[in-house]
Coordinates of C-alpha atoms and ligand atoms in Angstrom, one line a residue:
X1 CA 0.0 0.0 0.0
X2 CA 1.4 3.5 -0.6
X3 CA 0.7 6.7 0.8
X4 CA -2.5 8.1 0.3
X5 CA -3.2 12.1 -0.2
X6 CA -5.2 14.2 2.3
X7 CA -6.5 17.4 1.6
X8 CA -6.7 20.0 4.4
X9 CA -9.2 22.2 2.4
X10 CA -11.3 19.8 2.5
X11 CA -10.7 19.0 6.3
X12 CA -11.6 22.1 6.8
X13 CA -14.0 22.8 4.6
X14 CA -17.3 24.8 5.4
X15 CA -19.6 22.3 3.5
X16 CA -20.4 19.7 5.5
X17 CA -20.5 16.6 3.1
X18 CA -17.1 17.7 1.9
X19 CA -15.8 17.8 5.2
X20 CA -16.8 14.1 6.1
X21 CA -15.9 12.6 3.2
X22 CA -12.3 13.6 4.2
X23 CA -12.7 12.8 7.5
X24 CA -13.7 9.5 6.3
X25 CA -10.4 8.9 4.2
X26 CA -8.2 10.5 6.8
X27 CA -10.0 7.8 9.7
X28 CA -9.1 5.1 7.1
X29 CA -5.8 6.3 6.3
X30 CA -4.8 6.6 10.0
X31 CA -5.8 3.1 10.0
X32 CA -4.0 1.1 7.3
X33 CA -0.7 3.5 7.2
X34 CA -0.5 5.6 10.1
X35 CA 0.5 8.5 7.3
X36 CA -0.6 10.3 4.5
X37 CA 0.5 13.6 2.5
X38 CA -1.5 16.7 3.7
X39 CA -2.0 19.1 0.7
X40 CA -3.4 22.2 1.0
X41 CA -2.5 23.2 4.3
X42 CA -2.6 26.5 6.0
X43 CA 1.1 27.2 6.1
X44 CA 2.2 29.6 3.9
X45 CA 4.8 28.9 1.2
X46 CA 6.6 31.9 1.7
X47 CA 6.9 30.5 5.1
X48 CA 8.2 27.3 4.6
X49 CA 11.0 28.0 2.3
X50 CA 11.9 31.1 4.6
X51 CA 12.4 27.9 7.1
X52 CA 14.7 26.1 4.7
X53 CA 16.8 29.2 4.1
X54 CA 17.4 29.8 8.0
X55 CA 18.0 26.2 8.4
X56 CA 21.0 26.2 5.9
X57 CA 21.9 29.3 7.4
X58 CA 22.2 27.9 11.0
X59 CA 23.7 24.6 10.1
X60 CA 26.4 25.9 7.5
X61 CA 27.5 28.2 10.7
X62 CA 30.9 27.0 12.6
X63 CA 31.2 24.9 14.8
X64 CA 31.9 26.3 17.6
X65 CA 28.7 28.5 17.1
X66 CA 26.2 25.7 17.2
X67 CA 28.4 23.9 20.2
X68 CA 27.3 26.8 22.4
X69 CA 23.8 26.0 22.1
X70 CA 24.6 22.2 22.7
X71 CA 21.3 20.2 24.0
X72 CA 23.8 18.3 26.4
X73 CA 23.8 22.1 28.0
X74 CA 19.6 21.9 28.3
X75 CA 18.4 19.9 31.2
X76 CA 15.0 20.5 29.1
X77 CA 16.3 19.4 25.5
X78 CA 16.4 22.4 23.7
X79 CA 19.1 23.5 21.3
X80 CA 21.8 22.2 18.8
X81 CA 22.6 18.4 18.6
X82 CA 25.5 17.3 16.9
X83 CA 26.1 14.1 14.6
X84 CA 26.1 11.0 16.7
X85 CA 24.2 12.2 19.1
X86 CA 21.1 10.4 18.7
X87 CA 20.7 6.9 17.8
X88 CA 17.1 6.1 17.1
X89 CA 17.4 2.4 16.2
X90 CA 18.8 1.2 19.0
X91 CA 20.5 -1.8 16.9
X92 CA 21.7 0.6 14.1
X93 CA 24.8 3.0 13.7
X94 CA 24.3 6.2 15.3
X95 CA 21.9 8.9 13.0
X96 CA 24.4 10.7 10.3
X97 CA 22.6 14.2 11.1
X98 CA 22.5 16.9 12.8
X99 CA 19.3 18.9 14.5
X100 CA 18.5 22.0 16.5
X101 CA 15.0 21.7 19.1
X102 CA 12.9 24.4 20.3
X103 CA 9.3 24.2 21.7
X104 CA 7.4 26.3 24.0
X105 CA 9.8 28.7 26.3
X106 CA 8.7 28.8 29.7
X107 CA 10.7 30.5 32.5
X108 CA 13.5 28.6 34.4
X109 CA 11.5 29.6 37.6
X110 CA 7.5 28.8 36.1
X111 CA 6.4 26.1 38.2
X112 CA 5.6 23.9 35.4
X113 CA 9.7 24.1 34.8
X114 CA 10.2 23.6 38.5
X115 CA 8.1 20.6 38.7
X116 CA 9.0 19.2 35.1
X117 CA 12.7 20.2 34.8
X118 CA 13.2 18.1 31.9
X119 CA 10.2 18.7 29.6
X120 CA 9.4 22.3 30.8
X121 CA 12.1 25.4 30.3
X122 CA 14.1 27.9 28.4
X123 CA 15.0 27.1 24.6
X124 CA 18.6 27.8 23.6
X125 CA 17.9 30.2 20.4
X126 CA 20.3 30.9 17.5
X127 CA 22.0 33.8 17.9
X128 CA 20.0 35.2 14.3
X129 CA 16.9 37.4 15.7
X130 CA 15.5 36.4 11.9
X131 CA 16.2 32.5 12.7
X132 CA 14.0 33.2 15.6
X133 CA 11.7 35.0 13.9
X134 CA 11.2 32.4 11.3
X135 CA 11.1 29.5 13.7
X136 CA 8.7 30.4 16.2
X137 CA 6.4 31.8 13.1
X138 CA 6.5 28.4 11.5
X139 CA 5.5 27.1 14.9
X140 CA 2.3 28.8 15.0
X141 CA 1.4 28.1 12.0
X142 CA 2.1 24.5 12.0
X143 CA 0.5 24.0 15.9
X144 CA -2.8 25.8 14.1
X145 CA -3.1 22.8 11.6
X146 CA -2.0 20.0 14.0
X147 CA -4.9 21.5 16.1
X148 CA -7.2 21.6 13.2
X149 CA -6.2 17.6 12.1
X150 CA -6.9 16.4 15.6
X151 CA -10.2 17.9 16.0
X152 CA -11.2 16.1 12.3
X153 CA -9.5 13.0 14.0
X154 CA -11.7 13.3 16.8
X155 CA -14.6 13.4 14.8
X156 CA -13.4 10.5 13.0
X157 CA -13.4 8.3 16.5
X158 CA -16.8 10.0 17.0
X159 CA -15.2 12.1 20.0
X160 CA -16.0 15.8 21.2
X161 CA -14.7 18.5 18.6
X162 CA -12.0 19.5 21.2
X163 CA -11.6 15.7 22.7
X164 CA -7.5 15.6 22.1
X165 CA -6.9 19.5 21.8
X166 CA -8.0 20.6 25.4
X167 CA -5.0 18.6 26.2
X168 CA -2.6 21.0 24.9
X169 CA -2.5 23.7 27.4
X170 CA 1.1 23.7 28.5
X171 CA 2.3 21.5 25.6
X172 CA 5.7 20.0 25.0
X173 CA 5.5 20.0 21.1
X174 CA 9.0 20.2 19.4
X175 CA 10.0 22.3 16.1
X176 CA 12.8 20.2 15.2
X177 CA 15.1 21.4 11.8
X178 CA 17.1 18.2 10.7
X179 CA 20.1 18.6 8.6
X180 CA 21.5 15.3 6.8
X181 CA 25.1 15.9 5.1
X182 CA 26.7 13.4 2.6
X183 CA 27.1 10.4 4.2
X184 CA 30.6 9.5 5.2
X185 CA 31.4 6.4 3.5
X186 CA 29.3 3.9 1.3
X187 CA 28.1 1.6 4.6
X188 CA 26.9 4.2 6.5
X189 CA 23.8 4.6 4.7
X190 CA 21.7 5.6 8.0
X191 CA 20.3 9.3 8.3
X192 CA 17.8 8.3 10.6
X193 CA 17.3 4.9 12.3
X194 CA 13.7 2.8 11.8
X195 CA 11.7 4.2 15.1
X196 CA 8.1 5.4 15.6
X197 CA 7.4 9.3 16.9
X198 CA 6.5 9.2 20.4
X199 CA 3.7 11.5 20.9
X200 CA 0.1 12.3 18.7
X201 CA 0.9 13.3 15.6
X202 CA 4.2 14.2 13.4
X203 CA 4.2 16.9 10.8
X204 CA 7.0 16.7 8.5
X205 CA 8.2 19.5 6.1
X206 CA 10.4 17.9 3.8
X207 CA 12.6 19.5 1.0
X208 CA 12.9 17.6 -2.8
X209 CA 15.9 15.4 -1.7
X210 CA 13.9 12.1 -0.4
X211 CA 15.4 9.2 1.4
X212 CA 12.7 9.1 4.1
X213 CA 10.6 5.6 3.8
X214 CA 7.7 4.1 5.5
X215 CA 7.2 0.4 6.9
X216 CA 3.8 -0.6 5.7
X217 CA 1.9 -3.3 6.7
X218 CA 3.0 -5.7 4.2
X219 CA 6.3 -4.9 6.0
X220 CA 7.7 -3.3 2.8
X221 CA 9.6 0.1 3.2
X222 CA 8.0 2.1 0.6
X223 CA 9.2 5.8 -0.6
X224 CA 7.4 9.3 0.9
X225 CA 9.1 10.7 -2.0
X226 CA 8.7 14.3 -1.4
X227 CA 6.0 16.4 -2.9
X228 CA 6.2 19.8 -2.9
X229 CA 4.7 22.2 0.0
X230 CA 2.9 19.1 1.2
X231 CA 3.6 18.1 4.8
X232 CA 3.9 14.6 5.3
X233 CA 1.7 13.0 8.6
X234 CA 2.5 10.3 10.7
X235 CA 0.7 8.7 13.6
X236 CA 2.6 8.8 17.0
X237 CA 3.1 5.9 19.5
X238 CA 0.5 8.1 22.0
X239 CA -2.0 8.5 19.4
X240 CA -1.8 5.0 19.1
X241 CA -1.5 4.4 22.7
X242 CA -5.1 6.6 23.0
X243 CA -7.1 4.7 20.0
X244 CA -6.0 1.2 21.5
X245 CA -4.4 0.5 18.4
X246 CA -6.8 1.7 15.7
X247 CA -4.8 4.4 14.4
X248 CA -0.7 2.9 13.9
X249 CA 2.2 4.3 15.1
X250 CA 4.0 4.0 12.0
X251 CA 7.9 2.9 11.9
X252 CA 9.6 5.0 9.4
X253 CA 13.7 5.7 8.9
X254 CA 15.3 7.8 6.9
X255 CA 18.4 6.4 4.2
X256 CA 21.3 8.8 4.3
X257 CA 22.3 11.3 1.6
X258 CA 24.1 10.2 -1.3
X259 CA 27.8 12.2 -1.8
X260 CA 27.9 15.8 -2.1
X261 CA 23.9 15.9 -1.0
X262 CA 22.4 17.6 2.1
X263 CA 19.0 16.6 2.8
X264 CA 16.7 19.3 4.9
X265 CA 13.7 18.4 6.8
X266 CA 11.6 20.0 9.5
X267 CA 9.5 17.6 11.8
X268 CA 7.0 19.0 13.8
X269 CA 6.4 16.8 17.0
X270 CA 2.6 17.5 18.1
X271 CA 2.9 16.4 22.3
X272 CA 0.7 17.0 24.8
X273 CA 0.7 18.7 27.8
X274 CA 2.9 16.4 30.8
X275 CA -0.1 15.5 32.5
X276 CA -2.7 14.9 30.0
X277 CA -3.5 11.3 30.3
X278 CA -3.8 8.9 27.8
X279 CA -6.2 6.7 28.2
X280 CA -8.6 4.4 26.1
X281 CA -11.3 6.7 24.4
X282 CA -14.9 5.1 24.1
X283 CA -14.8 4.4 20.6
X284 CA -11.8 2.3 20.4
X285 CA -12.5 -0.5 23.0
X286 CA -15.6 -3.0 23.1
X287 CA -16.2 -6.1 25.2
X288 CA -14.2 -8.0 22.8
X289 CA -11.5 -6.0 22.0
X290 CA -11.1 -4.3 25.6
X291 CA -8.5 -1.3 26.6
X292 CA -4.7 -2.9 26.2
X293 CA -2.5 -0.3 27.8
X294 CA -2.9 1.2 31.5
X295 CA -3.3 4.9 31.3
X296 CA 0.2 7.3 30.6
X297 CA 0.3 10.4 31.0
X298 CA 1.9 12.1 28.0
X299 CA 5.0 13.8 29.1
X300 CA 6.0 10.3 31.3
X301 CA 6.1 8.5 27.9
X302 CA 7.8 11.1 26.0
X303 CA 10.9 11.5 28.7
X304 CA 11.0 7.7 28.6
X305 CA 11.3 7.5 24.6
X306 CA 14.2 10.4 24.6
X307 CA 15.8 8.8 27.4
X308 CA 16.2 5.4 25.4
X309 CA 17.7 7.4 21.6
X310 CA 20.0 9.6 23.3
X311 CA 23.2 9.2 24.5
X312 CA 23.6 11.7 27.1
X313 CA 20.1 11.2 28.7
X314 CA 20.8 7.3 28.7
X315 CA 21.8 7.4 32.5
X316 CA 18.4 9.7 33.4
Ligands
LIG401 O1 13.8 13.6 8.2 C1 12.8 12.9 8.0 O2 12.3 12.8 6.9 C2 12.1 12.2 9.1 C3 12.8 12.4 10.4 C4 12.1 11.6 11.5 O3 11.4 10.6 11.3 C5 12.2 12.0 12.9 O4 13.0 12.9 13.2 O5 11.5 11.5 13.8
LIG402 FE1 10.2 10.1 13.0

């Protein structure tokens, strides 16, 4: 099976009969897949290739300059991570890439920071006020369709309109730019190790490079060869976790760059507020088929998941 085509118009559209017909496709393509292409969104082009240029900007910058916002430096997991850092197949090679994390920025001294140290703080920004700019832009618009996708997937599971978003209050959702330079040598062919995202729902930004491929459930990888200004959508293991396995937490890797290539891609990590539990919803369990995971609550799962890929959270 290959990737099937959502269109956020539609999603969103103000006829009704439109709107449910795509709802239906989406329900049945978080299903089968666990992703799809979303065309059409709300973000604007302008926008996303004002991303791409300030994330060659801030990767082709020295060393040293990207060092000093190190994520080993943020108990909270914000900043610049260098190649080798993260290892998201735990029986792979290490991931041939290198990233930069921000979400939202709450005081060292809020008490959500003081209660959460490791989910809740501070980001470690680039030292370009237009990098800034750019990134926590792209986060606004990007959080505005995430929010808009899981109130049609709520629909989908015949939930209340607001059913998943009233749990992003204080949410921990990451703006990650990724950065894949030529691989070193011909074996190390790993840009990203096979994993599933951890939390409800990915949003990738991608540029024309590809490499990035999908386990379906034939267990073939297959291709999410880029298409352009679509964002590509994949299920997350609390997502999954929440429809007790109706909607799949995909696994997906990413095949390194071939010589003289750098690949660009911009994941959007759509997580929940720390204590927003994650429980069962109605629709997805029946006397047969009853609940199969005790409750989480959201941020719990996603420390656990980040402690296991990297190696300097590894002894937390
Ligand atoms: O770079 C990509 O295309 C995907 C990256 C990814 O899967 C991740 O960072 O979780
Ligand atoms: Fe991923």
């Amino acid at each position: 099976m290959s990737i099937p085509l959502i269109d956020f118009a539609k999603l969103t559209h103000e006829s009704d009969s439109i709107r449910q017909q795509e709802i239906k496709t989406l329900d049945t393509a978080c299903r089968e897949i666990g992703f799809f292409y979303l065309v059409n969104t709300s973000i604007p082009v302008p926008l996303m290739n004002a991303l791409m240029r300030e994330a060659k900007r801030f990767f082709a910058q020295p060393q040293d300059v990207k060092d000093a916002i190190d994520i080993r430096n943020s108990i909270n997991h914000r900043g610049y991570g260098n190649i080798g850092e993260e290892q998201l197949d735990e029986n792979g090679h290490a991931d041939w890439k290198e990233t930069f994390d921000m979400a939202l920025d709450f005081p060292a001294d809020h008490p959500l920071a003081a209660k959460y140290p490791k989910m809740y703080g501070p980001n470690q920004n680039p030292t370009d006020p237009t990098t800034v700019e750019v990134l926590q832009e792209y986060y606004v618009e990007a959080f505005s369709v995430a929010q808009k996708l899981m109130t049609a997937m709520a629909q989908a599971l015949s939930l209340e309109d607001n059913f998943f978003t009233s749990g992003f209050t204080n949410h921990v959702t990451v703006l990650r730019m990724i950065h894949y330079p030529p691989r070193p040598n011909a074996e190390h062919d790993n840009g990203a190790g096979a994993h599933t995202d951890y939390g409800c729902v990915t949003l990738l930004l991608q540029d024309q490079i590809g490499g990035l491929q999908v386990k379906n459930r034939d267990n073939e990888w297959v291709d999410a060869t880029p298409i352009e200004n679509a964002i590509v959508v994949n299920i997350g293991d609390l997502m999954q976790h929440w429809t007790n396995d109706e909607y799949v937490s995909t696994a997906h890797r990413v095949r390194a760059s071939t010589t003289d290539v750098h690949r660009y891609s911009f994941p959007f990590f759509v997580e929940p507020d720390y204590e927003t539990k994650v429980e069962c919803v109605p629709s997805c369990a029946t006397p047969e088929n009853p609940a199969k995971y005790e409750p989480i609550l959201g941020g719990e799962w996603i420390q656990y998941r980040l402690n296991a890929t990297y190696s300097y959270r590894a002894s937390e």
